[in-house]
Every structure is written in C-alpha cells, then in structure tokens.
Coordinates of C-alpha atoms in Angstrom, one line a residue:
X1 CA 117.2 226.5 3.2
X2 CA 116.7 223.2 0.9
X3 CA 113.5 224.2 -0.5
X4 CA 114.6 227.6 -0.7
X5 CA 117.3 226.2 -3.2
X6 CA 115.4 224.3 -4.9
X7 CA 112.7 226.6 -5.8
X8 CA 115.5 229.3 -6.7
X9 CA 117.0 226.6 -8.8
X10 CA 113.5 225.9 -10.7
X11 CA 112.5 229.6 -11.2
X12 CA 115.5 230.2 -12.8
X13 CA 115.4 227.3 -14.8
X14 CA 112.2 228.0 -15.8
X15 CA 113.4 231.8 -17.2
X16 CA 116.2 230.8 -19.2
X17 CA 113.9 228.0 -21.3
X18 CA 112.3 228.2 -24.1
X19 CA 109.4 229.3 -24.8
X20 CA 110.8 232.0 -22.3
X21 CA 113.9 233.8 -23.2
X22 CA 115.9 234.6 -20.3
X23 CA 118.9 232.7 -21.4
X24 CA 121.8 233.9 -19.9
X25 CA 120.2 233.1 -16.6
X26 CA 120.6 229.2 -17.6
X27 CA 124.6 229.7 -16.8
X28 CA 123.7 230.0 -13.2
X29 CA 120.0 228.4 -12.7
X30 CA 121.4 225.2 -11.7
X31 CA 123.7 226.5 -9.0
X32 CA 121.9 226.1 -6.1
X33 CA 120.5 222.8 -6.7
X34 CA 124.2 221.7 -7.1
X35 CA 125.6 223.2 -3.9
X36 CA 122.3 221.6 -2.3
X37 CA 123.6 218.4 -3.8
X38 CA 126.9 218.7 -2.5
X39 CA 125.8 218.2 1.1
X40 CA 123.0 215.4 0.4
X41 CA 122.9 212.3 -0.4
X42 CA 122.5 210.7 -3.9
X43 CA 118.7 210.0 -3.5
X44 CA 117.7 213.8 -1.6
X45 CA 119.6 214.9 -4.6
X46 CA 118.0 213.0 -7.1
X47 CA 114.4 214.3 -5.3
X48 CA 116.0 217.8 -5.6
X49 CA 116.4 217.9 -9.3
X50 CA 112.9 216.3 -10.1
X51 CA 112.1 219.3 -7.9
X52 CA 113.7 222.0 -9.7
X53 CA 112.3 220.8 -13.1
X54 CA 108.7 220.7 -11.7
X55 CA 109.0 224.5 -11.0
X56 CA 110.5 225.1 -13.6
X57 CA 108.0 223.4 -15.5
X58 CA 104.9 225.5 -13.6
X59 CA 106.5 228.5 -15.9
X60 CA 106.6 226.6 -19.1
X61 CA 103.8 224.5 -19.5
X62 CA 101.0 225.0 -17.3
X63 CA 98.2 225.0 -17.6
X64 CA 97.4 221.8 -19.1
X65 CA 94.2 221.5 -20.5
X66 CA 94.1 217.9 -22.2
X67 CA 95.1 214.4 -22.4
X68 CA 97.4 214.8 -25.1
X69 CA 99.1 218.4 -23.6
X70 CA 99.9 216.1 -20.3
X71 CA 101.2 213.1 -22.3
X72 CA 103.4 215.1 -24.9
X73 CA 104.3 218.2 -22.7
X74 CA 104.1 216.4 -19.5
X75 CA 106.4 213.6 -21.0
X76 CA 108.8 216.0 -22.4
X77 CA 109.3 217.9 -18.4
X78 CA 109.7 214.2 -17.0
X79 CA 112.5 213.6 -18.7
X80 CA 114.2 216.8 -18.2
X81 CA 113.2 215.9 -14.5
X82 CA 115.2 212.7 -14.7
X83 CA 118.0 214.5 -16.5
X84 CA 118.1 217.1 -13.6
X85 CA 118.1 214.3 -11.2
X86 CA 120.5 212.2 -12.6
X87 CA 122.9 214.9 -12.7
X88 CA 122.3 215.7 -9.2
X89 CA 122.9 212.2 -7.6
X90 CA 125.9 211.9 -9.1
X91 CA 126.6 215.4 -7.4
X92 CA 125.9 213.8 -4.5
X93 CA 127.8 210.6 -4.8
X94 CA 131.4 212.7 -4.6
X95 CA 130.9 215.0 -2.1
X96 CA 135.0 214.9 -1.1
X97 CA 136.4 215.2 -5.0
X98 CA 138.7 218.3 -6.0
X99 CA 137.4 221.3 -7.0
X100 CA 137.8 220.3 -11.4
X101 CA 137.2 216.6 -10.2
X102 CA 134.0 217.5 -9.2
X103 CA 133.3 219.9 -11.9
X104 CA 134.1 217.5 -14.8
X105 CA 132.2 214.8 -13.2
X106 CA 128.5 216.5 -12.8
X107 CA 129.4 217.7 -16.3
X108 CA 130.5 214.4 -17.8
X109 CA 127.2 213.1 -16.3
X110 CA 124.5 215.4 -17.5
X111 CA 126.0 214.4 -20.5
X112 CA 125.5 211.0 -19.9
X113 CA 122.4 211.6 -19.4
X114 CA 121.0 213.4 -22.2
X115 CA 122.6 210.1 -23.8
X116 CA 120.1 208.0 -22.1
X117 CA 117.3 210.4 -22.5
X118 CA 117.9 210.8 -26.6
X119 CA 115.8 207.6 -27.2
X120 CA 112.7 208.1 -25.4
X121 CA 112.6 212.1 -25.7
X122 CA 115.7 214.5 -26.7
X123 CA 116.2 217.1 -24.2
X124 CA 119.2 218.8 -23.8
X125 CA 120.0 221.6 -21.5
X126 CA 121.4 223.7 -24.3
X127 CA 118.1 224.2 -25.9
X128 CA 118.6 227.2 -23.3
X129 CA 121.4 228.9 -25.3
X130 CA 119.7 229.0 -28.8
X131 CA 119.3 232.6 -28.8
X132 CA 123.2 232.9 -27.6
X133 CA 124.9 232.7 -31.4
X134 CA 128.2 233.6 -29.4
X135 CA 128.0 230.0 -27.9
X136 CA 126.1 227.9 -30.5
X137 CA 130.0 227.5 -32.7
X138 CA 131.1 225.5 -29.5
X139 CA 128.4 222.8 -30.9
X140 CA 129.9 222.9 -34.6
X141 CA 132.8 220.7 -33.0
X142 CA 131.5 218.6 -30.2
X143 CA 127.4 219.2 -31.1
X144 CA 124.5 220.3 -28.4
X145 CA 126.8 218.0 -26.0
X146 CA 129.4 220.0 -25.5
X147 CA 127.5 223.5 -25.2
X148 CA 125.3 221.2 -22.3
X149 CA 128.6 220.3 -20.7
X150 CA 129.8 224.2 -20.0
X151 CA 126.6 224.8 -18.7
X152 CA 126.7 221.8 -16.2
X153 CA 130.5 222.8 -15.5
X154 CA 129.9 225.8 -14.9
X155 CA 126.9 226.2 -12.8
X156 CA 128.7 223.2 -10.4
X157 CA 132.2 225.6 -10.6
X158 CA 129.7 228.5 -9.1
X159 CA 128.2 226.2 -6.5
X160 CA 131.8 225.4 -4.8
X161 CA 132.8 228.8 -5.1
X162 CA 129.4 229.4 -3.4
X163 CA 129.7 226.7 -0.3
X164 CA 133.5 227.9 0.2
X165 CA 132.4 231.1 0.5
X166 CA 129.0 230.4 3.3
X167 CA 131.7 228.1 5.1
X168 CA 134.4 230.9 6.1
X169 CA 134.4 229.5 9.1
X170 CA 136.0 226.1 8.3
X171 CA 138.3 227.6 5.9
X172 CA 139.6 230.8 7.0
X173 CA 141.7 233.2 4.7
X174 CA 141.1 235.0 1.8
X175 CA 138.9 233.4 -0.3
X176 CA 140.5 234.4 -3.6
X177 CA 143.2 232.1 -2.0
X178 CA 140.8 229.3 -2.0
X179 CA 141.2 226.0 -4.7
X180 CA 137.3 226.7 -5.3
X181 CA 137.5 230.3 -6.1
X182 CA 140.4 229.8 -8.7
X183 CA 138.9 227.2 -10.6
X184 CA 135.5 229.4 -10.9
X185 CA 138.4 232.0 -12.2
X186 CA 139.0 229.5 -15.1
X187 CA 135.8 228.3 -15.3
X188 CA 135.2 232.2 -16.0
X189 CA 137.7 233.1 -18.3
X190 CA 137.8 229.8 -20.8
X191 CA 133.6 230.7 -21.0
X192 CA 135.0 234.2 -21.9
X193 CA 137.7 233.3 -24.5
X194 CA 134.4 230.7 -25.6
X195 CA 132.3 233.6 -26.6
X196 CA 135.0 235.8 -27.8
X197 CA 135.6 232.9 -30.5
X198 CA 131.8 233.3 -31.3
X199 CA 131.6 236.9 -31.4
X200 CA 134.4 236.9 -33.7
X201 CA 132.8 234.0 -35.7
X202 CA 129.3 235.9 -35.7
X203 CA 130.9 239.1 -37.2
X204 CA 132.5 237.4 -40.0
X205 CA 131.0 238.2 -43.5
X206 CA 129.0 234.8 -44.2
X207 CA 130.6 232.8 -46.9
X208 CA 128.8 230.9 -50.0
X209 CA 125.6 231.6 -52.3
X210 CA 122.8 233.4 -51.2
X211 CA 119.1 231.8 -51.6
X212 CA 116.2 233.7 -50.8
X213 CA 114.2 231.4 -48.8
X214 CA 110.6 231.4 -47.2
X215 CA 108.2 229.4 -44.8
X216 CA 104.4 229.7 -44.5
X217 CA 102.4 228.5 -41.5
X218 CA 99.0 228.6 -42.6
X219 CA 97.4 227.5 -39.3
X220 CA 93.9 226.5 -40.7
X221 CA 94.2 229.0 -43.6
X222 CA 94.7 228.0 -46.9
X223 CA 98.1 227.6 -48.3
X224 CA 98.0 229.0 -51.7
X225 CA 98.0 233.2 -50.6
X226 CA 100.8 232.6 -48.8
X227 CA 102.8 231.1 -51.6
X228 CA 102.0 233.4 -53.7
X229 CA 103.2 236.0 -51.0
X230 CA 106.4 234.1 -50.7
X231 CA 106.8 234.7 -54.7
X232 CA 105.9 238.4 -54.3
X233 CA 108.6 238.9 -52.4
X234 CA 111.4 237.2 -54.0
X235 CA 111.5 233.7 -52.2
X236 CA 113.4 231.2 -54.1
X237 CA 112.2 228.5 -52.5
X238 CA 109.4 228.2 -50.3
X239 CA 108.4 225.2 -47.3
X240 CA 104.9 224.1 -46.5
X241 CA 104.6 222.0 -43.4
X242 CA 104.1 218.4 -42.9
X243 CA 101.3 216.5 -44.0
X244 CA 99.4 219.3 -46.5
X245 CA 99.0 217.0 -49.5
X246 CA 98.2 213.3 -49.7
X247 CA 98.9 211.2 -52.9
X248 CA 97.8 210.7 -55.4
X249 CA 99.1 214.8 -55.3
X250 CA 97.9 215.5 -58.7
X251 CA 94.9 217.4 -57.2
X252 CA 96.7 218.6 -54.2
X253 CA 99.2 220.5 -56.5
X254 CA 97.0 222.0 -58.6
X255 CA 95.5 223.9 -55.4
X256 CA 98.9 224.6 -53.8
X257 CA 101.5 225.2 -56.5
X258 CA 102.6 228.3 -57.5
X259 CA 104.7 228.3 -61.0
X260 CA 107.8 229.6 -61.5
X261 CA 108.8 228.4 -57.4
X262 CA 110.6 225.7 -56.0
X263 CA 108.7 224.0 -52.8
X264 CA 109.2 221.8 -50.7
X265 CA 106.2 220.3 -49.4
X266 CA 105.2 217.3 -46.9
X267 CA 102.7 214.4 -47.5
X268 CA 101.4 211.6 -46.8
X269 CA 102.2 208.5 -49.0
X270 CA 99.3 206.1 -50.5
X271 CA 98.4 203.1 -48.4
X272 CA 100.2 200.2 -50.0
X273 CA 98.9 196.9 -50.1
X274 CA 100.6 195.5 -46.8
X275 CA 102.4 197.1 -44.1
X276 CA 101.7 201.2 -43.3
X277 CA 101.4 204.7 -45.3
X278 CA 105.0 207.0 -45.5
X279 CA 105.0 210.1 -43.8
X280 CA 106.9 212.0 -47.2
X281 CA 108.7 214.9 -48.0
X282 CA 110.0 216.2 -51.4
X283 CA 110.7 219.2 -53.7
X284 CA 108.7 220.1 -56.4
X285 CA 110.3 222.2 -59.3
X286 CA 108.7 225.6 -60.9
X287 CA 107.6 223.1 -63.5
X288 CA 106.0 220.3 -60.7
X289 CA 108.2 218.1 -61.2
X290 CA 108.9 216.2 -58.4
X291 CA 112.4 215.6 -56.7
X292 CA 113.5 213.5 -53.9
X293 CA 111.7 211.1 -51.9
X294 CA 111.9 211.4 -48.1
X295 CA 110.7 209.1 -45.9
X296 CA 110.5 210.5 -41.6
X297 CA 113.0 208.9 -39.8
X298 CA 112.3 209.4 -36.5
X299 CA 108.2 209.1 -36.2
X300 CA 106.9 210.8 -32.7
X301 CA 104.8 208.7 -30.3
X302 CA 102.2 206.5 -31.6
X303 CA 102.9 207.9 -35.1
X304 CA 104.3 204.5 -35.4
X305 CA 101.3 202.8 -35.4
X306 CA 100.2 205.1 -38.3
X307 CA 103.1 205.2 -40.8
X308 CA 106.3 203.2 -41.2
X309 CA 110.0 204.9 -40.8
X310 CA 112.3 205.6 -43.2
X311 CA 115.5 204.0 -43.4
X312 CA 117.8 207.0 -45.6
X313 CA 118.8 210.4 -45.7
X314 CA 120.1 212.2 -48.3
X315 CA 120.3 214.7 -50.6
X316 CA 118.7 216.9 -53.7
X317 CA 120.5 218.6 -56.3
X318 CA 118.5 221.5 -58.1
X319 CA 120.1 224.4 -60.2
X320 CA 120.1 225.8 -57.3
X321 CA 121.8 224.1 -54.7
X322 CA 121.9 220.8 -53.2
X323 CA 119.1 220.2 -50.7
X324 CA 118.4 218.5 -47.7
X325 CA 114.7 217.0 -46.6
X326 CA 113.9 216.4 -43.1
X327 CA 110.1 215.9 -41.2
X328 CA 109.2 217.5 -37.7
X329 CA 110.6 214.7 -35.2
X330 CA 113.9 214.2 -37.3
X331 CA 115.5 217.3 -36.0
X332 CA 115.2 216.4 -32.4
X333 CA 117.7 213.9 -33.5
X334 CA 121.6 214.8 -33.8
X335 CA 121.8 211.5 -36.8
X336 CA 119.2 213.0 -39.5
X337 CA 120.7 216.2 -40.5
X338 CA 124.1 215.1 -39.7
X339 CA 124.0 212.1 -42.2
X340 CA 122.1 214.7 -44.7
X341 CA 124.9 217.0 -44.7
X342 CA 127.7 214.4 -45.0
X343 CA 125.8 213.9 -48.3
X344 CA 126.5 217.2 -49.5
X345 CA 122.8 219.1 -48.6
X346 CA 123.8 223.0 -48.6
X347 CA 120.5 223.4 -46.8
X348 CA 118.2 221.4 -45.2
X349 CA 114.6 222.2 -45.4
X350 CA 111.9 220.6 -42.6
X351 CA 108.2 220.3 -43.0
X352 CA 106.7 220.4 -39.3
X353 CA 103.6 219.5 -37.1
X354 CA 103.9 219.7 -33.4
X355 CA 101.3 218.4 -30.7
X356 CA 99.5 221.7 -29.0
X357 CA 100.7 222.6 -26.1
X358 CA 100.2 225.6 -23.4
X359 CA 101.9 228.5 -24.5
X360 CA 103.4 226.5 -27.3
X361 CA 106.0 225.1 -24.9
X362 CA 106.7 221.8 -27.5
X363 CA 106.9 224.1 -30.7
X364 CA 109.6 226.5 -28.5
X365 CA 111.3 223.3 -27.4
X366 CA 111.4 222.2 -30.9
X367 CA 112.5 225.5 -32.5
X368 CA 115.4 225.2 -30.1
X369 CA 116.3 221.9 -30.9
X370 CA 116.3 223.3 -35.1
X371 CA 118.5 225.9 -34.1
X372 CA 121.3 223.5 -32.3
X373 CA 121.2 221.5 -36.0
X374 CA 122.0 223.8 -37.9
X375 CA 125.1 225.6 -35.5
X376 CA 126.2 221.8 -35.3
X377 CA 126.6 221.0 -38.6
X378 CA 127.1 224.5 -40.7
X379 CA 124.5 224.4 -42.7
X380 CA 121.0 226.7 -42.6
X381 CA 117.9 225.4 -41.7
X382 CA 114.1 226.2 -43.0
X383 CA 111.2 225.2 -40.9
X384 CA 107.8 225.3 -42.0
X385 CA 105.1 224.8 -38.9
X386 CA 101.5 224.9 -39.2
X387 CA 101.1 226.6 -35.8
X388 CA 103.8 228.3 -34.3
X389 CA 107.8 228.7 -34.4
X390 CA 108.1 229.1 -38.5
X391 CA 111.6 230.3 -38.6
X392 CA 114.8 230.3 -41.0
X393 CA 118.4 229.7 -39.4
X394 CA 121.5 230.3 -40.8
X395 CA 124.4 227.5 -41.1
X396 CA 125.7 229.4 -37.4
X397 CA 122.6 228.9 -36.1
X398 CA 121.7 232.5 -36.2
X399 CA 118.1 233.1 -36.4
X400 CA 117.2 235.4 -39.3
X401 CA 113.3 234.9 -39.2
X402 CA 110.3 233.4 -37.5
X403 CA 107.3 234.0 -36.4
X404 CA 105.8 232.8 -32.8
X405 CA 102.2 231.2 -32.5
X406 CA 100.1 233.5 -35.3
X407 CA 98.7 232.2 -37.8
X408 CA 98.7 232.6 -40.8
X409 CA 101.9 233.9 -41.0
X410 CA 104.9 233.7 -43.9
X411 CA 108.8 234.3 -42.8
X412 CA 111.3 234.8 -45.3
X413 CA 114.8 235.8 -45.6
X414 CA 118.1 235.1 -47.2
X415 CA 120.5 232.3 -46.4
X416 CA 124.1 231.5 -47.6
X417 CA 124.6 228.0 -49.3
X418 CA 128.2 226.8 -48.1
X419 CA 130.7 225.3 -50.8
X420 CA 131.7 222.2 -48.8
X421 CA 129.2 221.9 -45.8
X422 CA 129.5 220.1 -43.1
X423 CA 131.7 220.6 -39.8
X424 CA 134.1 219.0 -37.5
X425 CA 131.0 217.5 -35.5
X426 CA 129.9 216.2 -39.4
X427 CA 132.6 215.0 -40.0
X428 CA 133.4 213.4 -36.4
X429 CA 129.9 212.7 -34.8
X430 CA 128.4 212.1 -31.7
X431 CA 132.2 211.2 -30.0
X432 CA 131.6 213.6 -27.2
X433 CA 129.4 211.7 -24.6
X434 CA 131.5 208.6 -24.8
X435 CA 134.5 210.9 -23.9
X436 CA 132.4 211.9 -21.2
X437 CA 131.5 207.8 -20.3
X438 CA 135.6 207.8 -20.5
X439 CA 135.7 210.2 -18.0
X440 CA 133.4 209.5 -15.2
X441 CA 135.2 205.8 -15.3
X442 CA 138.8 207.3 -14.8
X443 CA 137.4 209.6 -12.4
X444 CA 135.4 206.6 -10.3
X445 CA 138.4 204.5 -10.7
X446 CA 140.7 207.6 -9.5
X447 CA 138.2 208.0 -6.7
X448 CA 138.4 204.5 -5.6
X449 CA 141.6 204.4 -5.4
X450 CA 142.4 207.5 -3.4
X451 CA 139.7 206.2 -0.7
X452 CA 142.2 202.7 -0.6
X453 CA 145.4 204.3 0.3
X454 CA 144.1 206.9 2.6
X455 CA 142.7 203.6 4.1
X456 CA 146.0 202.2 4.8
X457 CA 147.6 204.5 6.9
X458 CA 145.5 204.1 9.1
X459 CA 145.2 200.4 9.0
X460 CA 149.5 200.5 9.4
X461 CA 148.4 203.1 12.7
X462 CA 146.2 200.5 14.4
X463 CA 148.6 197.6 14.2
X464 CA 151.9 199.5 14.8
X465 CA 153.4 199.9 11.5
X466 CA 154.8 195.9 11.4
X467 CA 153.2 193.3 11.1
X468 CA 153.5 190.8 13.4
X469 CA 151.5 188.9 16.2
X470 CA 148.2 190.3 17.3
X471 CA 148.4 191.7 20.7
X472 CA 147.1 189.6 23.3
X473 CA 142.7 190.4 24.0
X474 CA 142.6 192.8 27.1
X475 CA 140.0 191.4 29.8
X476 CA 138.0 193.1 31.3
X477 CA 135.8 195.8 30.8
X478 CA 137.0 198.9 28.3

C-alpha cells in the first residue's frame, strides 16, 4: 500500500508540473504521500517524498542525455526532492495534532522549506498553478509563498479526511460528523471564495496604458527578420535574449537594430582590466541611444566564474513608460523584480538563456517562475528566450503570448502599464515564511506542552494523588 501511495503521489505530481499542464491535479497530488506520512515515521517519510519527486521527475525530465542536462535538470528535481521530503518528515513528526494543527504545520513547513531551498535552486510548488490566473492574485499579497501554502494545506486537509474515512472502524459515526471531514469543508470553501476573488479580479477591465510589446527567440537564426517582424506588426518595444551582442556594440547594432523601435537587448560587457566581464542588459531608443545599464544579479551556476554580479536594480524612464531590466536567473528570485518595481518600473522586460534540457523541463520551470513575478508584484512581464518559453504576461500574471520550444519564433501582444505599480507583497515583501517560522514554533511549543500535562495525570495516578512517602518495595517476585 506505501509504494502504491507513493507512486500515485509522484504520477500526479508529475501531471500538474510544468512542462506538463495538468494543474488542477497539483491540489490533490500530494495527498497520498501525506496520509502515508501520517502513519510513519519522520525518516520513512522523508524517504517517501524523495520518492514521489523521483517519479514525478521520470515524467518531466527524462531522458537525460548529457552532463550538463543531469547537473542543471537533475539539480533542479533534487531539490524539489528535499522540499517534498522535508515537508513530509515534519508530517510525520506530529502524527497526534488536531485536524488545523496538523494542517498549518505541513503548510508552514513546505514553506519553510522553499525558504531554505531559495539559495541553492528556487523551487516552489506553485510553479504548478501558473496557468490558474484565478489563484495567481493570492501571490500579489503574500507572493509564490502563500499560493505554495494552500496547496500544502490543502492536500494534508484531503489526507485526514482520507485516513478518517479508511479508519471507520476506530471512529464510528457519520463521517460528516467527523473534526477531519469539517475542516476539509473549510479547507474547501475558503479555496472557493479564493478563486471567486480571482475570477472576479480576472474579469475586470485591465487598468493603465497600453504598450504593444514583442519577443523574438531566434534559436540559431538571425535576429534582425524578426525585428523587423516585430515592427510590421505594431510592437512598441521589442526583447532580444541574453547575451546577443558583446561591446564594443557599435557593430552588433548596426546588424540588429531596427529604427524607429525601442529594444531591449542583452550583452555581454568588455573585459575590464581586473576582476570579470558584466552580464548586461539595456534599452536602446529608435535613435540607438542607449538607456540603462543592468548588471545580472543573480548569475546561475558557474556563471560566477565567468562574469561578476550586479549589485542594483532599478529603473528606465522612456516616453513611453518607465521600464524595468532583468537577465534570465533574476526572476527565479522574488528580490529582483520586487526591488525594480518599488522603483517605479511599469514593466519589466527580461533577456533569457536557459541550459537545454529534455523536453525543455528548465525553460517550463522558468516560464513558471516569470509568471509568479509578475502576479506578485502587478506589473507585466516580457521574456525573450533563445530556445523555448518566449512569452508576454500581464501585471495578473495572465499569459497573453508565448511560444513553446520552436524556433525561430516572435510573440507579441499588448500589455497595460499601471499608474502606481507595485502591490501589497511590493510594498510588504517576503514577510510570509517568517510568519510561517512563527508558526511552527507556537505550534512545537503548544505541542510540548500538551504532551507535559497529559503526563501528569498519570504521574498523580501512580503515586495516589498526594504526595507523600514512597510505599514500601514489595519482595518477592511480581
């Protein structure tokens, strides 16, 4: 039955992640591993998530053909392996909590451990939802974390609902009547009232200034037809991906510049006389001018050893808006659009280059991650990949175009610049996970506690209720 659960758990995890698109099944995928976790013990548990991400992983990346496929896509499924893991030991370790005790604490720790993970690779289990724009406007107040917490919430809710119900026998009566069964009730109908606020927020008329935007992905094609494509069809401003020019970019511009068009375009910075080459981004006016200097804040892997981080975000004004620059790796990151938007950017545009992978799992992953930016913060999004997952988002995270692994390919479409951009999460930050820190300690604490005084009585039991002298030592044989 354990390894039924398990591999139930990892198919439908699998499903409901990008690059596959099954997520509504993401709500329940992690059900059974949880009500497997609620009879084991922290380290089975642990095993059993690990074990659910590697099947779930068998539908997602494989096969893997190269060294780099196993270190970047590989590394990426190990840490969702320890996430899963993590979230299922701690599962384990409460095994006698209430029903919402329980709940809150395999939530508060998934959370936790997305936390841990954000350093070495960002993976969240709400990459899941972003094709769900009726959840997405949960993460415009407490970011990704909070649209990763219902999901933890609610698949533990469904697995005590589940284990009351395969354990009539122990607890006879209706189950309806059952603690279990009327917290999934309000696990059920606060997810409901969630997406009715998003479908309500989804069919409202979008507010602010529309741009006509584009973004080419030119695979090993050359640039320049696409631009002039993007022109053609009324794109104000058009992205090129990361790393196209070089400077001196006198040359490079002259090949891929089209007059009359604003880019944005990503390059590489000349090597300076000590230390490493920037990793740049900027936007060049329809006269090729250039504006803004961006340097890549958060370089990927042993891009460290080939050019230096930035240090600042911030943002462009142009006649026609204010914009933000970003590179590839940045939006993986809640900080770099976040701090961009606090400095006014109406729209954040992001040159891209992600590692190959089977069945582009790492460009999907990455798309997903765009998409959780741009619901969290308000603000639309423009990504420009030289492979696969091109795509404009609006400030709701609603995708309006992309394009999957072709090449070459163009997307464009029209996005609304807000007046005053940002959101509570802008204007809050990342406050969620330590609320959810808070919460595991007060629920530990609480935990402890309870276990002391239902010690006592029966402590008081054995010694009479008084105290007093210790009964004389029978002799004898018991």
């Amino acid at each position: 039955m354990s390894l039924l659960l398990i591999l139930l758990s990892g198919l439908l995890l699998g499903a409901s992640l990008p690059p596959n698109t099954l997520g509504p099944l993401e709500w329940v995928a992690l059900a059974p591993v949880f009500l497997l976790a609620r009879r084991a013990r922290p380290l089975a548990a642990f095993l059993a998530g690990v074990g659910v991400v590697l099947i779930a992983a068998s539908t997602l990346i494989l096969p893997l053909k190269t060294p780099e496929e196993w270190g970047n896509a590989g590394g990426g499924c190990l840490m969702f392996a320890l996430l899963i893991g993590w979230a299922c030991a701690w599962a384990a370790s409460s095994r006698t909590a209430s029903p919402w005790r329980w709940t809150v604490l395999v939530a508060a720790s998934g959370v936790l451990g997305e936390l841990l993970v954000q350093w070495l690779f960002p993976v969240y289990v709400a990459m899941g939802q972003w094709r769900n724009p009726m959840i997405l406007p949960v993460a415009s107040v407490t970011g990704a974390w909070g649209v990763s917490f219902l999901l933890y919430a609610f698949n533990a809710a469904l697995a005590l609902a589940w284990l009351r119900f395969t354990d009539r026998e122990r607890s006879p009566g209706r189950l309806q009547d059952q603690p279990e069964a009327r917290w999934l009730a309000a696990c059920l109908l606060s997810l409901a009232l969630l997406h009715g606020w998003g479908a309500w927020k989804e069919s409202r008329p979008i507010a602010g200034k529309a741009l006509r935007v584009a973004a080419i992905q030119p695979g090993s094609e050359e640039s320049l037809p696409l631009l002039r494509e993007a022109k053609a069809r009324g794109a104000q401003v058009v992205v090129g991906p990361e790393l196209a020019l070089s400077e001196p970019l006198e040359r490079d511009l002259k090949r891929q510049w089209v007059p009359g068009l604003y880019q944005v375009i990503g390059y590489e910075s000349a090597t300076p006389a000590t230390g490493l080459p920037e990793n740049l981004a900027s936007v060049v006016t329809p006269e090729g001018r250039l504006l803004g200097r961006y340097s890549k804040m958060h370089p990927f892997g042993t891009e460290r050893e080939v050019h230096q981080p930035g240090k600042k975000a911030d943002s462009v004004m142009t006649p026609l808006g204010r914009f933000g620059l970003a590179i590839c790796y940045d939006t993986m990151f809640t900080d770099t659009l976040r701090l961009l938007t606090r400095h006014g950017a109406q729209a954040v545009f992001v040159p891209n280059l992600d590692p190959l992978s089977s069945r582009g799992a790492l460009h999907a992953f990455h798309a997903a991650a765009t998409v959780l930016r741009a619901a969290e913060n308000g603000v639309p999004v423009v990504r420009s990949e030289w492979n696969g997952y091109s795509m404009i988002v609006e400030g709701g995270g609603r995708i309006v175009s992309e394009v999957g692994m072709k090449t070459p390919a163009i997307v464009t479409g029209t996005v609304h610049l807000p007046d005053s951009p940002g959101t509570l999460y802008t204007r809050a930050g990342d406050v969620f996970p330590p609320l959810c820190i808070l919460a595991l300690v007060l629920l530990v604490v609480l935990e402890v506690r309870e276990d002391r005084l239902q010690a006592r009585p029966q402590l008081t039991e054995t010694t009479g209720g008084e105290p007093g002298p210790s009964p004389p030592a029978e002799s004898g044989p018991r």
